[in-house]
PDB file of C-alpha atoms in Angstrom:
ATOM      1  CA  ASN A   1       0.000   0.000   0.000  1.00 58.00           C
ATOM      2  CA  ALA A   2       2.338   2.733  -1.226  1.00 71.00           C
ATOM      3  CA  GLY A   3      -0.285   5.483  -1.650  1.00 92.00           C
ATOM      4  CA  VAL A   4       1.590   8.720  -2.364  1.00 95.00           C
ATOM      5  CA  THR A   5       5.345   8.443  -2.631  1.00 96.00           C
ATOM      6  CA  GLN A   6       7.637  11.439  -2.869  1.00 96.00           C
ATOM      7  CA  THR A   7      11.399  11.772  -3.201  1.00 96.00           C
ATOM      8  CA  PRO A   8      13.829  12.844  -1.943  1.00 97.00           C
ATOM      9  CA  LYS A   9      13.013  12.806   1.753  1.00 95.00           C
ATOM     10  CA  PHE A  10      15.752  15.316   2.606  1.00 96.00           C
ATOM     11  CA  GLN A  11      17.725  17.745   0.458  1.00 96.00           C
ATOM     12  CA  VAL A  12      20.107  20.619   1.091  1.00 97.00           C
ATOM     13  CA  LEU A  13      20.592  23.088  -1.740  1.00 96.00           C
ATOM     14  CA  LYS A  14      22.750  26.122  -2.220  1.00 97.00           C
ATOM     15  CA  THR A  15      21.078  29.353  -3.254  1.00 97.00           C
ATOM     16  CA  GLY A  16      20.631  29.385  -7.013  1.00 97.00           C
ATOM     17  CA  GLN A  17      20.733  25.622  -7.490  1.00 97.00           C
ATOM     18  CA  SER A  18      17.867  23.802  -9.110  1.00 96.00           C
ATOM     19  CA  MET A  19      16.159  20.582  -8.179  1.00 96.00           C
ATOM     20  CA  THR A  20      13.047  18.547  -8.833  1.00 98.00           C
ATOM     21  CA  LEU A  21      10.852  16.865  -6.267  1.00 98.00           C
ATOM     22  CA  GLN A  22       9.230  13.718  -7.588  1.00 98.00           C
ATOM     23  CA  CYS A  23       5.815  12.398  -6.631  1.00 97.00           C
ATOM     24  CA  ALA A  24       3.883   9.332  -7.668  1.00 97.00           C
ATOM     25  CA  GLN A  25       0.542   7.896  -6.563  1.00 97.00           C
ATOM     26  CA  ASP A  26      -0.838   4.436  -7.121  1.00 95.00           C
ATOM     27  CA  MET A  27      -4.481   5.105  -6.231  1.00 93.00           C
ATOM     28  CA  ASN A  28      -5.576   5.989  -9.775  1.00 93.00           C
ATOM     29  CA  HIS A  29      -6.448   9.497  -8.613  1.00 93.00           C
ATOM     30  CA  ASN A  30      -7.065  12.197 -11.170  1.00 92.00           C
ATOM     31  CA  SER A  31      -6.002  15.164  -9.058  1.00 92.00           C
ATOM     32  CA  MET A  32      -2.587  15.840  -7.578  1.00 94.00           C
ATOM     33  CA  TYR A  33      -1.206  18.684  -5.478  1.00 95.00           C
ATOM     34  CA  TRP A  34       1.973  20.203  -4.105  1.00 97.00           C
ATOM     35  CA  TYR A  35       1.853  21.957  -0.734  1.00 96.00           C
ATOM     36  CA  ARG A  36       4.468  23.590   1.411  1.00 96.00           C
ATOM     37  CA  GLN A  37       4.327  23.635   5.179  1.00 93.00           C
ATOM     38  CA  ASP A  38       5.987  26.319   7.282  1.00 90.00           C
ATOM     39  CA  PRO A  39       5.757  26.706  11.075  1.00 78.00           C
ATOM     40  CA  GLY A  40       2.454  28.243  12.118  1.00 69.00           C
ATOM     41  CA  MET A  41       1.316  28.586   8.498  1.00 74.00           C
ATOM     42  CA  GLY A  42      -0.470  25.323   7.986  1.00 82.00           C
ATOM     43  CA  LEU A  43      -0.345  23.893   4.485  1.00 91.00           C
ATOM     44  CA  ARG A  44      -0.290  26.252   1.521  1.00 92.00           C
ATOM     45  CA  LEU A  45      -1.019  25.085  -1.989  1.00 93.00           C
ATOM     46  CA  ILE A  46       1.743  25.717  -4.504  1.00 96.00           C
ATOM     47  CA  TYR A  47       0.350  24.111  -7.655  1.00 96.00           C
ATOM     48  CA  TYR A  48      -2.228  21.503  -8.467  1.00 93.00           C
ATOM     49  CA  SER A  49      -3.255  19.328 -11.353  1.00 94.00           C
ATOM     50  CA  ALA A  50      -6.975  18.627 -11.518  1.00 89.00           C
ATOM     51  CA  SER A  51      -6.444  15.963 -14.153  1.00 89.00           C
ATOM     52  CA  GLU A  52      -3.746  14.611 -16.441  1.00 90.00           C
ATOM     53  CA  GLY A  53      -2.625  17.297 -18.830  1.00 89.00           C
ATOM     54  CA  THR A  54      -3.677  20.274 -16.715  1.00 92.00           C
ATOM     55  CA  THR A  55      -1.878  22.300 -14.085  1.00 95.00           C
ATOM     56  CA  ASP A  56      -2.917  25.425 -12.194  1.00 93.00           C
ATOM     57  CA  LYS A  57      -1.372  27.829  -9.751  1.00 94.00           C
ATOM     58  CA  GLY A  58      -2.269  27.627  -6.109  1.00 92.00           C
ATOM     59  CA  GLU A  59      -1.769  30.145  -3.345  1.00 90.00           C
ATOM     60  CA  VAL A  60       2.056  30.406  -3.472  1.00 94.00           C
ATOM     61  CA  PRO A  61       3.313  29.447  -6.973  1.00 97.00           C
ATOM     62  CA  ASN A  62       6.156  31.949  -7.385  1.00 96.00           C
ATOM     63  CA  GLY A  63       9.560  30.315  -7.804  1.00 96.00           C
ATOM     64  CA  TYR A  64       8.138  26.908  -8.739  1.00 98.00           C
ATOM     65  CA  ASN A  65       7.154  24.972 -11.817  1.00 97.00           C
ATOM     66  CA  VAL A  66       5.313  21.685 -12.121  1.00 97.00           C
ATOM     67  CA  SER A  67       4.886  18.897 -14.616  1.00 97.00           C
ATOM     68  CA  ARG A  68       2.074  16.353 -14.691  1.00 96.00           C
ATOM     69  CA  LEU A  69       4.080  13.663 -16.427  1.00 89.00           C
ATOM     70  CA  ASN A  70       1.219  11.171 -16.568  1.00 95.00           C
ATOM     71  CA  LYS A  71      -1.712  10.218 -14.381  1.00 95.00           C
ATOM     72  CA  ARG A  72       0.575   8.786 -11.703  1.00 96.00           C
ATOM     73  CA  GLU A  73       3.325  11.385 -11.506  1.00 97.00           C
ATOM     74  CA  PHE A  74       3.448  15.071 -10.628  1.00 97.00           C
ATOM     75  CA  SER A  75       6.828  16.773 -10.177  1.00 98.00           C
ATOM     76  CA  LEU A  76       7.745  20.103  -8.595  1.00 98.00           C
ATOM     77  CA  ARG A  77      10.771  22.008  -9.808  1.00 98.00           C
ATOM     78  CA  LEU A  78      12.733  24.804  -8.204  1.00 97.00           C
ATOM     79  CA  GLU A  79      14.708  26.498 -10.987  1.00 93.00           C
ATOM     80  CA  SER A  80      16.804  28.781  -8.778  1.00 96.00           C
ATOM     81  CA  ALA A  81      16.409  27.930  -5.112  1.00 96.00           C
ATOM     82  CA  ALA A  82      16.171  30.708  -2.541  1.00 97.00           C
ATOM     83  CA  PRO A  83      16.422  30.526   1.260  1.00 96.00           C
ATOM     84  CA  SER A  84      12.726  31.482   1.445  1.00 96.00           C
ATOM     85  CA  GLN A  85      11.966  28.126  -0.157  1.00 97.00           C
ATOM     86  CA  THR A  86      13.313  26.273   2.850  1.00 97.00           C
ATOM     87  CA  SER A  87      10.269  24.288   3.889  1.00 97.00           C
ATOM     88  CA  VAL A  88       8.644  20.899   4.080  1.00 96.00           C
ATOM     89  CA  TYR A  89       6.964  19.960   0.818  1.00 97.00           C
ATOM     90  CA  PHE A  90       4.022  17.585   0.600  1.00 96.00           C
ATOM     91  CA  CYS A  91       2.624  15.943  -2.464  1.00 97.00           C
ATOM     92  CA  ALA A  92      -0.993  14.803  -2.317  1.00 95.00           C
ATOM     93  CA  SER A  93      -3.628  13.219  -4.513  1.00 94.00           C
ATOM     94  CA  SER A  94      -7.390  12.885  -4.580  1.00 90.00           C
ATOM     95  CA  THR A  95     -10.311  11.850  -6.732  1.00 83.00           C
ATOM     96  CA  VAL A  96     -11.830  14.553  -8.924  1.00 73.00           C
ATOM     97  CA  SER A  97     -14.316  15.547  -6.220  1.00 69.00           C
ATOM     98  CA  GLY A  98     -11.357  16.066  -3.927  1.00 66.00           C
ATOM     99  CA  ASN A  99     -13.404  15.266  -0.868  1.00 70.00           C
ATOM    100  CA  THR A 100     -10.522  13.389   0.682  1.00 78.00           C
ATOM    101  CA  ILE A 101      -6.900  14.152  -0.024  1.00 86.00           C
ATOM    102  CA  TYR A 102      -4.079  11.718   0.697  1.00 90.00           C
ATOM    103  CA  PHE A 103      -0.640  13.054   1.494  1.00 93.00           C
ATOM    104  CA  GLY A 104       2.875  11.754   0.989  1.00 94.00           C
ATOM    105  CA  GLU A 105       5.348  11.676   3.849  1.00 93.00           C
ATOM    106  CA  GLY A 106       6.997  14.973   3.005  1.00 95.00           C
ATOM    107  CA  SER A 107      10.304  16.260   1.636  1.00 96.00           C
ATOM    108  CA  TRP A 108      12.461  18.410   3.892  1.00 96.00           C
ATOM    109  CA  LEU A 109      14.256  21.040   1.801  1.00 97.00           C
ATOM    110  CA  THR A 110      16.867  23.426   3.161  1.00 97.00           C
ATOM    111  CA  VAL A 111      18.302  26.193   0.997  1.00 97.00           C
ATOM    112  CA  VAL A 112      21.496  27.752   2.330  1.00 96.00           C
TER     113      VAL A 112
ATOM    114  CA  GLY B   1      -3.858  34.006   2.431  1.00 48.00           C
ATOM    115  CA  GLN B   2      -4.931  31.687   5.187  1.00 51.00           C
ATOM    116  CA  GLN B   3      -8.650  32.031   5.861  1.00 73.00           C
ATOM    117  CA  LEU B   4      -9.209  29.459   8.583  1.00 89.00           C
ATOM    118  CA  ASN B   5      -8.463  30.400  12.156  1.00 93.00           C
ATOM    119  CA  GLN B   6      -7.650  27.381  14.231  1.00 94.00           C
ATOM    120  CA  SER B   7      -7.384  27.462  18.005  1.00 95.00           C
ATOM    121  CA  PRO B   8      -5.732  26.866  20.268  1.00 95.00           C
ATOM    122  CA  GLN B   9      -2.344  26.920  18.575  1.00 93.00           C
ATOM    123  CA  SER B  10      -0.997  24.442  21.102  1.00 94.00           C
ATOM    124  CA  MET B  11      -2.178  22.410  24.059  1.00 95.00           C
ATOM    125  CA  PHE B  12      -0.251  20.582  26.766  1.00 96.00           C
ATOM    126  CA  ILE B  13      -2.533  18.253  28.665  1.00 95.00           C
ATOM    127  CA  GLN B  14      -2.457  15.363  31.062  1.00 96.00           C
ATOM    128  CA  GLU B  15      -3.154  11.859  29.830  1.00 97.00           C
ATOM    129  CA  GLY B  16      -6.824  11.038  30.314  1.00 97.00           C
ATOM    130  CA  GLU B  17      -8.070  14.577  29.802  1.00 97.00           C
ATOM    131  CA  ASP B  18     -10.524  15.519  27.074  1.00 97.00           C
ATOM    132  CA  VAL B  19      -9.400  17.897  24.334  1.00 96.00           C
ATOM    133  CA  SER B  20     -11.366  20.427  22.296  1.00 97.00           C
ATOM    134  CA  MET B  21     -10.179  22.474  19.363  1.00 97.00           C
ATOM    135  CA  ASN B  22     -11.971  24.506  16.758  1.00 97.00           C
ATOM    136  CA  CYS B  23     -11.684  26.125  13.403  1.00 97.00           C
ATOM    137  CA  THR B  24     -13.511  29.276  12.340  1.00 96.00           C
ATOM    138  CA  SER B  25     -13.871  31.261   9.174  1.00 94.00           C
ATOM    139  CA  SER B  26     -15.601  34.382   7.939  1.00 91.00           C
ATOM    140  CA  SER B  27     -16.638  32.410   4.837  1.00 90.00           C
ATOM    141  CA  ILE B  28     -19.005  29.494   4.414  1.00 92.00           C
ATOM    142  CA  PHE B  29     -17.502  26.088   3.732  1.00 93.00           C
ATOM    143  CA  ASN B  30     -19.442  23.072   2.454  1.00 91.00           C
ATOM    144  CA  THR B  31     -16.913  20.456   3.493  1.00 92.00           C
ATOM    145  CA  TRP B  32     -14.828  20.291   6.633  1.00 94.00           C
ATOM    146  CA  LEU B  33     -11.971  17.854   7.132  1.00 94.00           C
ATOM    147  CA  TRP B  34      -9.790  17.132  10.128  1.00 96.00           C
ATOM    148  CA  TYR B  35      -6.249  15.783   9.727  1.00 95.00           C
ATOM    149  CA  LYS B  36      -3.581  14.623  12.140  1.00 96.00           C
ATOM    150  CA  GLN B  37       0.115  14.960  11.420  1.00 94.00           C
ATOM    151  CA  GLU B  38       2.682  13.047  13.436  1.00 93.00           C
ATOM    152  CA  PRO B  39       6.342  14.087  13.508  1.00 87.00           C
ATOM    153  CA  GLY B  40       8.102  13.336  10.235  1.00 85.00           C
ATOM    154  CA  GLU B  41       4.926  12.245   8.489  1.00 89.00           C
ATOM    155  CA  GLY B  42       2.339  13.692   6.175  1.00 91.00           C
ATOM    156  CA  PRO B  43      -1.165  14.600   7.389  1.00 93.00           C
ATOM    157  CA  VAL B  44      -3.607  11.728   7.684  1.00 93.00           C
ATOM    158  CA  LEU B  45      -7.351  12.206   7.350  1.00 92.00           C
ATOM    159  CA  LEU B  46      -9.276  11.637  10.575  1.00 95.00           C
ATOM    160  CA  ILE B  47     -12.829  12.762   9.890  1.00 95.00           C
ATOM    161  CA  ALA B  48     -14.699  14.272   6.947  1.00 93.00           C
ATOM    162  CA  LEU B  49     -17.896  16.303   7.370  1.00 94.00           C
ATOM    163  CA  TYR B  50     -20.263  17.156   4.506  1.00 92.00           C
ATOM    164  CA  LYS B  51     -23.447  18.579   6.046  1.00 94.00           C
ATOM    165  CA  ALA B  52     -24.146  21.464   8.393  1.00 95.00           C
ATOM    166  CA  GLY B  53     -24.844  20.142  11.870  1.00 95.00           C
ATOM    167  CA  GLU B  54     -23.256  16.782  11.120  1.00 95.00           C
ATOM    168  CA  LEU B  55     -21.618  15.046  14.067  1.00 97.00           C
ATOM    169  CA  THR B  56     -19.212  12.240  13.206  1.00 96.00           C
ATOM    170  CA  SER B  57     -17.056  10.029  15.404  1.00 97.00           C
ATOM    171  CA  ASN B  58     -13.925   8.037  14.762  1.00 95.00           C
ATOM    172  CA  GLY B  59     -13.078   6.130  17.928  1.00 96.00           C
ATOM    173  CA  ARG B  60     -12.338   8.658  20.658  1.00 97.00           C
ATOM    174  CA  LEU B  61     -12.510  11.515  18.167  1.00 98.00           C
ATOM    175  CA  THR B  62     -15.697  13.422  17.436  1.00 98.00           C
ATOM    176  CA  ALA B  63     -16.005  16.268  14.961  1.00 98.00           C
ATOM    177  CA  GLN B  64     -18.904  18.571  14.238  1.00 97.00           C
ATOM    178  CA  PHE B  65     -19.791  20.667  11.207  1.00 97.00           C
ATOM    179  CA  GLY B  66     -21.072  23.969  12.598  1.00 96.00           C
ATOM    180  CA  ILE B  67     -24.635  24.961  11.768  1.00 95.00           C
ATOM    181  CA  THR B  68     -23.522  28.300  10.355  1.00 94.00           C
ATOM    182  CA  ARG B  69     -21.094  26.379   8.060  1.00 94.00           C
ATOM    183  CA  LYS B  70     -18.406  28.812   9.201  1.00 95.00           C
ATOM    184  CA  ASP B  71     -16.885  26.613  11.869  1.00 96.00           C
ATOM    185  CA  SER B  72     -16.012  23.102  12.902  1.00 98.00           C
ATOM    186  CA  PHE B  73     -14.959  21.437  16.132  1.00 98.00           C
ATOM    187  CA  LEU B  74     -12.865  18.430  17.047  1.00 98.00           C
ATOM    188  CA  ASN B  75     -12.995  16.709  20.407  1.00 98.00           C
ATOM    189  CA  ILE B  76     -10.732  13.958  21.681  1.00 98.00           C
ATOM    190  CA  SER B  77     -11.892  12.068  24.723  1.00 97.00           C
ATOM    191  CA  ALA B  78      -9.631  10.421  27.287  1.00 97.00           C
ATOM    192  CA  SER B  79      -6.396  11.459  25.608  1.00 97.00           C
ATOM    193  CA  ILE B  80      -3.463   9.058  25.428  1.00 96.00           C
ATOM    194  CA  PRO B  81       0.225   9.691  24.627  1.00 95.00           C
ATOM    195  CA  SER B  82      -0.152   8.553  21.016  1.00 95.00           C
ATOM    196  CA  ASP B  83      -2.599  11.422  20.407  1.00 96.00           C
ATOM    197  CA  VAL B  84       0.446  13.696  20.248  1.00 96.00           C
ATOM    198  CA  GLY B  85       0.740  15.524  16.951  1.00 96.00           C
ATOM    199  CA  ILE B  86      -0.520  18.493  15.005  1.00 95.00           C
ATOM    200  CA  TYR B  87      -4.215  18.572  14.152  1.00 96.00           C
ATOM    201  CA  PHE B  88      -5.282  20.511  11.090  1.00 95.00           C
ATOM    202  CA  CYS B  89      -8.705  21.551   9.990  1.00 95.00           C
ATOM    203  CA  ALA B  90      -9.376  22.069   6.304  1.00 93.00           C
ATOM    204  CA  GLY B  91     -12.376  23.441   4.489  1.00 92.00           C
ATOM    205  CA  ARG B  92     -13.687  23.432   0.950  1.00 89.00           C
ATOM    206  CA  ARG B  93     -16.285  25.890  -0.336  1.00 85.00           C
ATOM    207  CA  ASN B  94     -17.557  23.909  -3.301  1.00 76.00           C
ATOM    208  CA  ALA B  95     -16.799  20.713  -5.181  1.00 67.00           C
ATOM    209  CA  GLY B  96     -13.663  21.201  -7.209  1.00 66.00           C
ATOM    210  CA  ASN B  97     -12.435  24.096  -5.082  1.00 69.00           C
ATOM    211  CA  MET B  98      -9.164  23.699  -3.340  1.00 81.00           C
ATOM    212  CA  LEU B  99      -8.863  22.965   0.356  1.00 86.00           C
ATOM    213  CA  THR B 100      -7.963  25.770   2.728  1.00 88.00           C
ATOM    214  CA  PHE B 101      -6.026  24.667   5.806  1.00 90.00           C
ATOM    215  CA  GLY B 102      -5.952  26.075   9.297  1.00 92.00           C
ATOM    216  CA  GLY B 103      -2.648  26.781  11.011  1.00 90.00           C
ATOM    217  CA  GLY B 104      -2.829  23.638  13.137  1.00 93.00           C
ATOM    218  CA  THR B 105      -3.169  22.796  16.823  1.00 95.00           C
ATOM    219  CA  ARG B 106      -0.112  21.171  18.352  1.00 95.00           C
ATOM    220  CA  LEU B 107      -1.184  18.667  21.003  1.00 97.00           C
ATOM    221  CA  MET B 108       1.188  17.397  23.654  1.00 96.00           C
ATOM    222  CA  VAL B 109       0.105  14.756  26.161  1.00 96.00           C
ATOM    223  CA  LYS B 110       1.883  14.185  29.440  1.00 93.00           C
ATOM    224  CA  PRO B 111       1.759  10.559  30.609  1.00 89.00           C
TER     225      PRO B 111
END
């Protein structure tokens, strides 16, 4: 029962470096999401993909890009990392109705 | 920005005590969800509420969808050490809309 799997679990980047966070789900869900979590801020939506072939900006999209590679996979890319992007990133997926969202275990990213 | 106000921000209680937390908004939501996040893990869904006034239980947890549709409550009875974690409320206005999350309530339980 893998559910939502995201990699890497931990990453340290230097300012200006780029990286991609990978996410895959095996629940045949249409919708996928990327959130970031910062202390006291709850979860904020970065980008989402309502269905394969579509992506839309969430609440905090600046500095990120996404790719819905296929129905299973949704990647998040930081083209030029900044210290403000130090955070915990969660990938999630849901059915189209989105009534229940399932989260991955998180990726801890530090930008120095 | 964040539109759900969750309180309290943190609680430190004795094992066996009951816990109450709530989530309020100035906007109406048609779905309320409660999640628990343990250290180093992603949030896990505890209870989903779909109708105003709805009261739903999951073991020792009970959540209510406020009648005004602007708030929701979560109660934990007879707390135990494994209840430790951060509890998040989340709301959705309409089908297809994105979830809005509260800031979380950090619960600590003293054995």
